[in-house]
CSV table of C-alpha atoms and ligand atoms in Angstrom, one decimal:
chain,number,residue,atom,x,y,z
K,1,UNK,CA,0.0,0.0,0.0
K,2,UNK,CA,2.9,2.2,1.2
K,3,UNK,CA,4.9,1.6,-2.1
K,4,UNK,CA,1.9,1.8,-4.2
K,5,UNK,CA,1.1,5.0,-2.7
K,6,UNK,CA,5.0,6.0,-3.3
K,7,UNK,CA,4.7,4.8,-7.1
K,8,UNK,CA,1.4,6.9,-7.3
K,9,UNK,CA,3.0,10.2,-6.4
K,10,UNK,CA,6.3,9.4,-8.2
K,11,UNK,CA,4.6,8.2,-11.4
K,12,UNK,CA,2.3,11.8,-11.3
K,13,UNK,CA,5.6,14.2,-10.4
K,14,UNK,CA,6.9,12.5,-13.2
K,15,UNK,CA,4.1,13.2,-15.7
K,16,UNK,CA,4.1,16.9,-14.4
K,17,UNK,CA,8.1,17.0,-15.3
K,18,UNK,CA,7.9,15.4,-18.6
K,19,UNK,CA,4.6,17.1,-19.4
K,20,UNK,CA,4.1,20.6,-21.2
K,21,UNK,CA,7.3,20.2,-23.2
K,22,UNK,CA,8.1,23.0,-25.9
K,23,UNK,CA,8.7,22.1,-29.3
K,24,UNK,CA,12.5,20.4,-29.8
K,25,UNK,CA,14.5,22.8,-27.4
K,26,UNK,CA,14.4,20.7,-24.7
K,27,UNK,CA,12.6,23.4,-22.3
K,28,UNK,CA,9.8,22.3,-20.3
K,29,UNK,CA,7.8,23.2,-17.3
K,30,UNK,CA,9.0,22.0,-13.7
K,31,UNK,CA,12.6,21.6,-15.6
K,32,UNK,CA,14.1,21.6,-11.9
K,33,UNK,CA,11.8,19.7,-10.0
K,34,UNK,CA,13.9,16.7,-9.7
K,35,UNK,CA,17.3,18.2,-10.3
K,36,UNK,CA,17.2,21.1,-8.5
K,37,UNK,CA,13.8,21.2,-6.5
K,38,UNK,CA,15.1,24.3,-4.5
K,39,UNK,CA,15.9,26.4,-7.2
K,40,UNK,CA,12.7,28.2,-7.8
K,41,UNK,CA,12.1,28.9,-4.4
K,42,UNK,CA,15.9,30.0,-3.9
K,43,UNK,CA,15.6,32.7,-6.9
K,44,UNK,CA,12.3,33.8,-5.8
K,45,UNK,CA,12.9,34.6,-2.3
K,46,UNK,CA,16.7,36.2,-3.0
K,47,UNK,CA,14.6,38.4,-6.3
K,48,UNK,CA,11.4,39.3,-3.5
K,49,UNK,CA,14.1,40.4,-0.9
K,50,UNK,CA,15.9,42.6,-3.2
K,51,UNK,CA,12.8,44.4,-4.5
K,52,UNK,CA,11.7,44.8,-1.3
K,53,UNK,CA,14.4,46.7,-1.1
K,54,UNK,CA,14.7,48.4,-4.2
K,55,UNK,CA,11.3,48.6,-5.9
K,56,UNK,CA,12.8,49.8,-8.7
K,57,UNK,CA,14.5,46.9,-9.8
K,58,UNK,CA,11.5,45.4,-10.7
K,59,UNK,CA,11.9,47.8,-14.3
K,60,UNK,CA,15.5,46.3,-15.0
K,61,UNK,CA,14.8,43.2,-14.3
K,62,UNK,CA,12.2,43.1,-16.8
K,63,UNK,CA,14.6,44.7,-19.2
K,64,UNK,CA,16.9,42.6,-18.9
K,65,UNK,CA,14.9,39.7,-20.0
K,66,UNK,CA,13.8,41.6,-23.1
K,67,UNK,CA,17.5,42.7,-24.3
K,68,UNK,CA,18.6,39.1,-23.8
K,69,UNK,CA,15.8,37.4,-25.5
K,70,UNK,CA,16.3,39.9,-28.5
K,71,UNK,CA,19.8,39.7,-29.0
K,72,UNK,CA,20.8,35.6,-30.4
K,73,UNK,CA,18.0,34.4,-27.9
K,74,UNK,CA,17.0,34.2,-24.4
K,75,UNK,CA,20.5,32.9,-23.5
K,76,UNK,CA,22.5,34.8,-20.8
K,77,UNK,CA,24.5,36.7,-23.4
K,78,UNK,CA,23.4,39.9,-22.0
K,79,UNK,CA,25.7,39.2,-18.6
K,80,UNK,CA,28.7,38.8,-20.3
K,81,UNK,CA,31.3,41.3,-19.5
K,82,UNK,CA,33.7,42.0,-22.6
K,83,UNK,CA,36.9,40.6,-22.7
K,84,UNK,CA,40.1,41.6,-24.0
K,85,UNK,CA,39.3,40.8,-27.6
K,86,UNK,CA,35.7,41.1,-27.4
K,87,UNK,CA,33.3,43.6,-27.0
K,88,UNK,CA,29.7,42.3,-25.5
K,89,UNK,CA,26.5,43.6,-25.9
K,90,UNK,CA,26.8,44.8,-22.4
K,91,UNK,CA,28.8,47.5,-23.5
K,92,UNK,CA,26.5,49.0,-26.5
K,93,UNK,CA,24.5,52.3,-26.2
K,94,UNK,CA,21.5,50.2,-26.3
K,95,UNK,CA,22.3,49.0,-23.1
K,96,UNK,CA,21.6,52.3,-21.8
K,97,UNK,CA,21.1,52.0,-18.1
K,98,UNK,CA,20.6,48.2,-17.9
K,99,UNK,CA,20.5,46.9,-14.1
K,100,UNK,CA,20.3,44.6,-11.7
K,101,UNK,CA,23.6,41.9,-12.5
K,102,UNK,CA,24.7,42.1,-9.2
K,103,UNK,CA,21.0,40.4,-8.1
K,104,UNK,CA,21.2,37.9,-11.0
K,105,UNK,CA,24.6,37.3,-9.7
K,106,UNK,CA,23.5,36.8,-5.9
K,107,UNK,CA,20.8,34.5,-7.2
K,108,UNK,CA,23.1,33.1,-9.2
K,109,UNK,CA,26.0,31.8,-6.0
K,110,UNK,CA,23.2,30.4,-4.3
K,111,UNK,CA,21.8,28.0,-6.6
K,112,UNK,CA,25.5,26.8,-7.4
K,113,UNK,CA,25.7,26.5,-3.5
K,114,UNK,CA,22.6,24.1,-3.8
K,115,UNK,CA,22.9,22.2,-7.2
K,116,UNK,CA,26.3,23.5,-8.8
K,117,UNK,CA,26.1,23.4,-12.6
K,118,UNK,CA,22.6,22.7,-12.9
K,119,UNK,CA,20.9,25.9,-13.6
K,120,UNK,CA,21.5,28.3,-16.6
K,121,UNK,CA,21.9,31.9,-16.5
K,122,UNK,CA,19.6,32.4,-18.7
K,123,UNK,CA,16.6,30.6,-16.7
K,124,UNK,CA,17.5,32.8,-13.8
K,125,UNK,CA,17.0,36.2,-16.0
K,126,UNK,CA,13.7,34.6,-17.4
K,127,UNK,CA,12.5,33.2,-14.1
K,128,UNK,CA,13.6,37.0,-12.5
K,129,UNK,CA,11.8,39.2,-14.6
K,130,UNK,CA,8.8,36.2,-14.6
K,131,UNK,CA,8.8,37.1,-10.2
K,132,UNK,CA,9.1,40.8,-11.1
K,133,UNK,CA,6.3,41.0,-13.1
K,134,UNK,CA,4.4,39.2,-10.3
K,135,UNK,CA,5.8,40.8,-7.7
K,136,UNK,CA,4.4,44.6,-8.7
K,137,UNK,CA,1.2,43.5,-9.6
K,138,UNK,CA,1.3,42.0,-12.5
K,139,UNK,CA,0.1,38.8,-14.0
K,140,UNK,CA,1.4,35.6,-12.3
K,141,UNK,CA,2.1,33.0,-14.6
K,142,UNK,CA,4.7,30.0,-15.4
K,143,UNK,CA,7.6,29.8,-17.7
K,144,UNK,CA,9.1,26.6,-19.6
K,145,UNK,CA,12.9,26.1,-18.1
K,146,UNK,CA,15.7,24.7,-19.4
K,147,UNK,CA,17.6,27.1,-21.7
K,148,UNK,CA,21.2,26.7,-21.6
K,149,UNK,CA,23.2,29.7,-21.7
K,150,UNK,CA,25.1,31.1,-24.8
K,151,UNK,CA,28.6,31.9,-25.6
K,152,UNK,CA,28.1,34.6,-28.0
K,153,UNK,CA,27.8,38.5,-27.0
K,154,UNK,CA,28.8,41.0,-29.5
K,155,UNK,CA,28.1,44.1,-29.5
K,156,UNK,CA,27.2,45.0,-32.9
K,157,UNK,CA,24.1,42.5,-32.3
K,158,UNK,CA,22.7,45.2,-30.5
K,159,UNK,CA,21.8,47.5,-33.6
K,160,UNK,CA,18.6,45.1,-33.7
K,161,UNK,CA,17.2,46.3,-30.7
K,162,UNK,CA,14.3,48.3,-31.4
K,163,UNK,CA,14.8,52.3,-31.1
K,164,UNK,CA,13.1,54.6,-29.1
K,165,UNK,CA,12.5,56.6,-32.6
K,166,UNK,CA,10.5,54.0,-34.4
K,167,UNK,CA,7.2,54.7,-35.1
K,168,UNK,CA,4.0,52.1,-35.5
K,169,UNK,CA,4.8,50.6,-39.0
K,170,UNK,CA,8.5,50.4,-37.8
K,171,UNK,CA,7.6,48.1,-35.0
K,172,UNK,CA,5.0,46.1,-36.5
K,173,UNK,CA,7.6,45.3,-38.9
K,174,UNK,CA,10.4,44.2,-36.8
K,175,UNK,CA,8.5,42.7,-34.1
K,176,UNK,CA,6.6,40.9,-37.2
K,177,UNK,CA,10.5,40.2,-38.1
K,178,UNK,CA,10.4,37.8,-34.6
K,179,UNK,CA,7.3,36.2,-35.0
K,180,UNK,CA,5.3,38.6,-33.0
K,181,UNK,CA,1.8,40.3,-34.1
K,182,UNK,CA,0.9,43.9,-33.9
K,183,UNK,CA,-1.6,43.2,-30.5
K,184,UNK,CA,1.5,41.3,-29.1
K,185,UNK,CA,3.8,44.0,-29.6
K,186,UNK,CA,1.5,46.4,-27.9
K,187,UNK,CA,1.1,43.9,-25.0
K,188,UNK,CA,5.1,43.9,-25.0
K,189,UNK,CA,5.0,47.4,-24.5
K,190,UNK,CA,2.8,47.3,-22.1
K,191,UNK,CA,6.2,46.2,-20.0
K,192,UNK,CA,6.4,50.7,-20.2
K,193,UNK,CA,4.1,50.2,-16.8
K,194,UNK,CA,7.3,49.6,-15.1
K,195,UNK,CA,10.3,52.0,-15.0
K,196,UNK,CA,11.7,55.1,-16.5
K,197,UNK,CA,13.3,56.5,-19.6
K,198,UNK,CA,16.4,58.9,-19.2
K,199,UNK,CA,16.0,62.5,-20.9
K,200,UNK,CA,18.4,61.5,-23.5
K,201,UNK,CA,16.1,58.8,-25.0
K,202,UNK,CA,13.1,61.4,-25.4
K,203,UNK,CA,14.9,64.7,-25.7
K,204,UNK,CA,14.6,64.5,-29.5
K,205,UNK,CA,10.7,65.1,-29.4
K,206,UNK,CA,10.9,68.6,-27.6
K,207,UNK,CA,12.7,70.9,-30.1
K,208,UNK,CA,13.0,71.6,-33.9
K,209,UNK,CA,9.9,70.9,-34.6
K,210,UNK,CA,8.2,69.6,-31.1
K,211,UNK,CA,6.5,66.2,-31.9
K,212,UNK,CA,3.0,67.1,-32.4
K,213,UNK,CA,1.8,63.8,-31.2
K,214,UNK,CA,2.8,65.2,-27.4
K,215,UNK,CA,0.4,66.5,-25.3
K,216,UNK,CA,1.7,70.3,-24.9
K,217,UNK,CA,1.5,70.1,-20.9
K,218,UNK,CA,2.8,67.0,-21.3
K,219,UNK,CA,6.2,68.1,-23.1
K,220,UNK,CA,6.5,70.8,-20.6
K,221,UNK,CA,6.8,67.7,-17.7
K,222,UNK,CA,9.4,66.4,-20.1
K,223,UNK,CA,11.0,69.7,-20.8
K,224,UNK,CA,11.3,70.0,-16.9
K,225,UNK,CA,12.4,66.3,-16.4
K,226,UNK,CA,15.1,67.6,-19.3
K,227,UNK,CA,16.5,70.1,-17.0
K,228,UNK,CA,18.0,67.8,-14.7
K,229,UNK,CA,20.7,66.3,-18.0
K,230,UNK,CA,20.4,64.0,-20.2
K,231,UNK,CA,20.4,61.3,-17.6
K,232,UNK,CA,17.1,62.9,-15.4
K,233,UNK,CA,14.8,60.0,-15.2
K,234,UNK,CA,11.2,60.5,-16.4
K,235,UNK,CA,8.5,57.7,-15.2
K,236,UNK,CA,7.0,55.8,-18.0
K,237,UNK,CA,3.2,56.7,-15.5
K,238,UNK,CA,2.1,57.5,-12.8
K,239,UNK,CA,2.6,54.5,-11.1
K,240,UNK,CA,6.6,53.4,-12.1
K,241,UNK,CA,6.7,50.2,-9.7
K,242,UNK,CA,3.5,48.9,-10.4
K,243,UNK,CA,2.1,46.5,-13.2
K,244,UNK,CA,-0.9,47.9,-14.0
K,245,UNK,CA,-2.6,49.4,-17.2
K,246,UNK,CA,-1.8,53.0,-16.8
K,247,UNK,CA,0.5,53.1,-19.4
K,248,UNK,CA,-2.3,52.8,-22.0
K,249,UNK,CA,-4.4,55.5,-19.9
K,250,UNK,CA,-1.0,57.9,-20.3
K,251,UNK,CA,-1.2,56.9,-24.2
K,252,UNK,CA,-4.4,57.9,-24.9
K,253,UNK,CA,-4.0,61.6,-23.0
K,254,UNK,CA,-0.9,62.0,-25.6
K,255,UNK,CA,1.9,61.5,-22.5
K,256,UNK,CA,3.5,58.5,-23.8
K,257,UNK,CA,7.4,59.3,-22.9
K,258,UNK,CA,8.7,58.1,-26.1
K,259,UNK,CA,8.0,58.5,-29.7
K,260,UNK,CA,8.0,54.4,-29.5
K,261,UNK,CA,4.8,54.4,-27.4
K,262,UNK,CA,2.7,57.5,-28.1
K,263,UNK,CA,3.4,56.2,-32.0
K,264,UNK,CA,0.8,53.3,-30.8
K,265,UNK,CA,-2.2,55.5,-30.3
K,266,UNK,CA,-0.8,57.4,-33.6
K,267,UNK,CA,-1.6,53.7,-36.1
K,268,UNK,CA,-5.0,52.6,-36.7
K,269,UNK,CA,-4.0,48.7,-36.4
K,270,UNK,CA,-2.4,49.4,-32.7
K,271,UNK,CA,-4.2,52.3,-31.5
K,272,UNK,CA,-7.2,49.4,-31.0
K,273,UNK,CA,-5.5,47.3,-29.0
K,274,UNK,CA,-4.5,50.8,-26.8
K,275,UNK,CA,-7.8,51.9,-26.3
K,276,UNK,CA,-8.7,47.9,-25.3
K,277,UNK,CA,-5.9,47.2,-22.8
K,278,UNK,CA,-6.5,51.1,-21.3
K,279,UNK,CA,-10.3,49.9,-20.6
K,280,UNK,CA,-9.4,46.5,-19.9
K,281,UNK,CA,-7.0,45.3,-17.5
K,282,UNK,CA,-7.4,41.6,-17.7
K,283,UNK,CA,-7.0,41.5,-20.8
K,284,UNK,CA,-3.6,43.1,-21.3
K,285,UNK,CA,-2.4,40.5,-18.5
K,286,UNK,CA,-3.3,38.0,-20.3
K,287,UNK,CA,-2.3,39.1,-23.4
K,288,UNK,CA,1.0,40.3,-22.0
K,289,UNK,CA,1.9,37.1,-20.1
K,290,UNK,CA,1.5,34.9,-23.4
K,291,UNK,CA,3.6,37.1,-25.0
K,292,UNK,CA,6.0,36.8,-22.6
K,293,UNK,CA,6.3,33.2,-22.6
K,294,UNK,CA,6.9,33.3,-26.7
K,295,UNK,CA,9.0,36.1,-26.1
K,296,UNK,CA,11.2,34.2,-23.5
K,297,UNK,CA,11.5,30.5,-26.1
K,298,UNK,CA,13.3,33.3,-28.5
K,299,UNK,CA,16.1,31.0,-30.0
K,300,UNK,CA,16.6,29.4,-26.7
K,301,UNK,CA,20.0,27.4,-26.7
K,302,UNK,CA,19.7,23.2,-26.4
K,303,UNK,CA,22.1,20.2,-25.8
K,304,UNK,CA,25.8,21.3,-26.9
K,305,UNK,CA,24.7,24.7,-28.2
K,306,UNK,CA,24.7,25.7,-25.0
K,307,UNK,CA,26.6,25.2,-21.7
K,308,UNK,CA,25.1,26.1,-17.7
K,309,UNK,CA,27.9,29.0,-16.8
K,310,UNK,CA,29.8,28.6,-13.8
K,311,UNK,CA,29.7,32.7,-13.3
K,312,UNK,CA,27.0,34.3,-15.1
K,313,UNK,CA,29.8,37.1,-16.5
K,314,UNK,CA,32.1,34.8,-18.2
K,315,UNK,CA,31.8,31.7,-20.5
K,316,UNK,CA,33.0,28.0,-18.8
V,1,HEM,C1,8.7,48.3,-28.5
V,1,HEM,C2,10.0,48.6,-28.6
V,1,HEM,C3,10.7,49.1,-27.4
V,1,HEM,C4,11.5,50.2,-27.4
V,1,HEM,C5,11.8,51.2,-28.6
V,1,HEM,C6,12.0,50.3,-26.1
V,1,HEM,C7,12.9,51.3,-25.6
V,1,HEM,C8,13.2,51.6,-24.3
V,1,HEM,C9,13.9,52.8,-23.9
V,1,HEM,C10,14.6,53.8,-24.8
V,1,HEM,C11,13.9,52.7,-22.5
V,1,HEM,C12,14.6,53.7,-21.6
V,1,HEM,C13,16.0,53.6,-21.4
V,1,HEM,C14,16.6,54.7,-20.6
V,1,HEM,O1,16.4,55.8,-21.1
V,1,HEM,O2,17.2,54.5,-19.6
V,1,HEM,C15,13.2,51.6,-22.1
V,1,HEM,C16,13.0,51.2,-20.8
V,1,HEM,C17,12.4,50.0,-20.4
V,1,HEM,N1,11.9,49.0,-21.3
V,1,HEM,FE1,11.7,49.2,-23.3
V,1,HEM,N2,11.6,49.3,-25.3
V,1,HEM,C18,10.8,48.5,-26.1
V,1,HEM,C19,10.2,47.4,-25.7
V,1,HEM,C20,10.3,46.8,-24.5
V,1,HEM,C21,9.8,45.5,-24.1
V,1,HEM,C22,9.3,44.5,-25.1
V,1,HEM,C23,10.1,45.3,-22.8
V,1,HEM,C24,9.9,44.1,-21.9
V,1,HEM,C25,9.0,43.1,-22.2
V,1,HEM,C26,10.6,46.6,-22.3
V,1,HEM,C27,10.9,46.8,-21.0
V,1,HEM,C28,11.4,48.0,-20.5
V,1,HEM,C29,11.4,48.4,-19.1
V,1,HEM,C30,10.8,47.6,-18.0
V,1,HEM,C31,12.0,49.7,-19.1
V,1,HEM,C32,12.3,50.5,-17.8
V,1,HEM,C33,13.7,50.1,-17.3
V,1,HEM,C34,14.1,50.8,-15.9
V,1,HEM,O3,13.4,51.6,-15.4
V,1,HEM,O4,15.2,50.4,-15.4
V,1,HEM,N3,10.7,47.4,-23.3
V,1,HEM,N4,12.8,50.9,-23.2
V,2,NAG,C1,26.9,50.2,-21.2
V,2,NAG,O1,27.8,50.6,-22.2
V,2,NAG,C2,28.6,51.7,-21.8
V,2,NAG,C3,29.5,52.1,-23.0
V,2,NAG,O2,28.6,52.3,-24.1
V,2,NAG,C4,29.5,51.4,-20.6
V,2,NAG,O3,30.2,52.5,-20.2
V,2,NAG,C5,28.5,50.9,-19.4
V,2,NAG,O4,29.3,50.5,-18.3
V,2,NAG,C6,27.7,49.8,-19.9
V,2,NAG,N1,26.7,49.4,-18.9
V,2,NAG,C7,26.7,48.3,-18.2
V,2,NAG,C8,25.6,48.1,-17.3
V,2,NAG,O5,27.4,47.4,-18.5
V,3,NAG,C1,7.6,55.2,-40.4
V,3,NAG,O1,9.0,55.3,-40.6
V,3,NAG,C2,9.5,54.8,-41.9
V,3,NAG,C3,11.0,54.8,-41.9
V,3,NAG,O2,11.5,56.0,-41.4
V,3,NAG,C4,8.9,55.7,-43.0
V,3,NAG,O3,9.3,55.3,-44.2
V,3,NAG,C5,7.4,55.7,-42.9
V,3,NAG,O4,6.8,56.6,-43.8
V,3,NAG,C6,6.9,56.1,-41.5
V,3,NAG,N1,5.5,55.9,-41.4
V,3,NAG,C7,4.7,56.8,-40.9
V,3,NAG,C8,3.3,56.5,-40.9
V,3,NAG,O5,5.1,57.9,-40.5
């Protein structure tokens, strides 16, 4: 009875491991249970303690996820310090203000404490930005785990990142580029709830000729937010820590903080999905964590393509 009962609850934690598996990349859900049942709990109590001490980490964490999912994949690359003969993608313009690798890094000694060589750099950054999102507010959902971490970071990969001075068309086009529709590059975003811009990324819109998509009181609170230098931060909304559907409210007054997001309101095929998510919260969680999960299976390193870093800033 005893051993049945043992088989029983093996045989089911088994079928929740091996179950949910994505495509041939060898991700799936519960990837750690058996090899490193700690590790979820580990990261999510070291990521919870360090918001609750810096809110605003929540923003770069978030980030983070998105530069490194962009740039070859969701595969760590974006941790990588340059070395003598390489510049990483670390050191580009686009990483303007990136934070938080000294958390990814505490996260990161603990887990080789408990399980050494077991899980990637590049899970942690997913699974971090995954308890940021959740920890502001925001939808709570799962990610598939198991991406191995890449050994690839260049900086002239970076010129792909999207710039603040796209408009609509632009990012249809090279979100479209990645597999991702028009309403899912909205919901994406919709990550804007969180964080800040610095001056220099907006400046462009307030002189020769003022972008007349700006709210006029609006690009006085910009002006203003100017006069501090180019590196004066300026809060996406009203509310920078939390998840919530302000963003699309700020949009659809004309204060979107850059050209990249007030240009959503400004396209017939996205200014829908604005005026939905602004009325309907639910919806741009929902909407907003399925993106997420595509956006976070992005080329995502398998087998020998990969490797689990020993130090999430240099390659084994
Ligand atoms: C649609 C194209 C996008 C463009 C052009 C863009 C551009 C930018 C720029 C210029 C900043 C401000 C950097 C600074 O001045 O310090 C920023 C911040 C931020 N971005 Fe994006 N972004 C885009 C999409 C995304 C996506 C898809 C995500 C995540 C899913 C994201 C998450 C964030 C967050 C959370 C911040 C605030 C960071 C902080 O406060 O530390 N962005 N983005
Ligand atoms: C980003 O790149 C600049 C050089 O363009 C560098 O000075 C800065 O330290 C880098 N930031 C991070 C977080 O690595
Ligand atoms: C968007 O930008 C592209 C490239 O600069 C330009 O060709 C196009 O006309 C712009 N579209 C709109 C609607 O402004």
């Amino acid at each position: 009875m005893a051993l049945a009962n043992f088989l029983g609850v093996f045989l089911s934690m088994e079928l929740i491991a091996s179950g949910h598996r994505f495509g041939a990349n060898g991700l799936s859900m519960n990837y750690y249970v058996f090899n490193c049942p700690l590790a979820e709990p580990i990261l999510r109590n070291t990521v919870t303690s360090a918001l609750q001490s810096d809110p605003t980490l929540a923003a770069a964490l978030v980030r983070m996820h998105f530069h490194d999912c962009w740039i070859q994949g969701c595969d760590g690359s974006i941790l990588l310090e340059s070395t003598k003969d390489n510049k990483a993608e670390k050191d580009s313009p686009g990483n303007l203000s990136l934070r938080g690798f000294k958390l990814i890094d505490d996260v990161k000694e603990q887990l080789e404490n408990q399980c050494p060589g077991v899980v990637s750099c590049a899970d942690i950054v997913a699974m971090a930005a995954r308890e940021a999102v959740a920890w502001s507010g925001g939808p709570v959902y799962d990610i598939p785990t198991g991406r191995k971490d890449g050994r690839r970071s260049k900086i002239e990969d970076t010129f792909n990142l999207p710039f603040p001075t796209f408009n609509a068309s632009e990012l249809i086009r090279v979100f479209g580029q990645r597999g991702f529709s028009a309403q899912e590059m909205v919901a994406l975003s919709g990550a804007h709830t969180l964080g800040v811009a610095r001056c220099s990324s907006f400046k462009n819109r307030l002189s020769n000729p003022i972008d007349p998509t700006m709210d006029s009181d609006f690009s006085r609170t910009l002006s203003k937010t100017c006069s501090g230098g180019d590196n004066a931060e300026q809060p996406f909304d009203i509310t920078r820590n939390n998840f919530d559907g302000f963003y699309f409210q700020a949009l659809q007054r004309k204060a979107g903080v850059l050209f990249s997001d007030q240009t959503l309101y400004g396209n017939p095929k996205t200014k829908a999905v604005v005026n939905n998510y602004a009325l309907n919260q639910a919806m741009f969680f929902l909407d907003f964590q399925q993106a997420m999960v595509k956006m976070s299976l992005l080329d995502v390193k398998e087998g020998s393509k990969g490797e689990v870093r020993a130090d999430c800033r240099k390659i084994n």
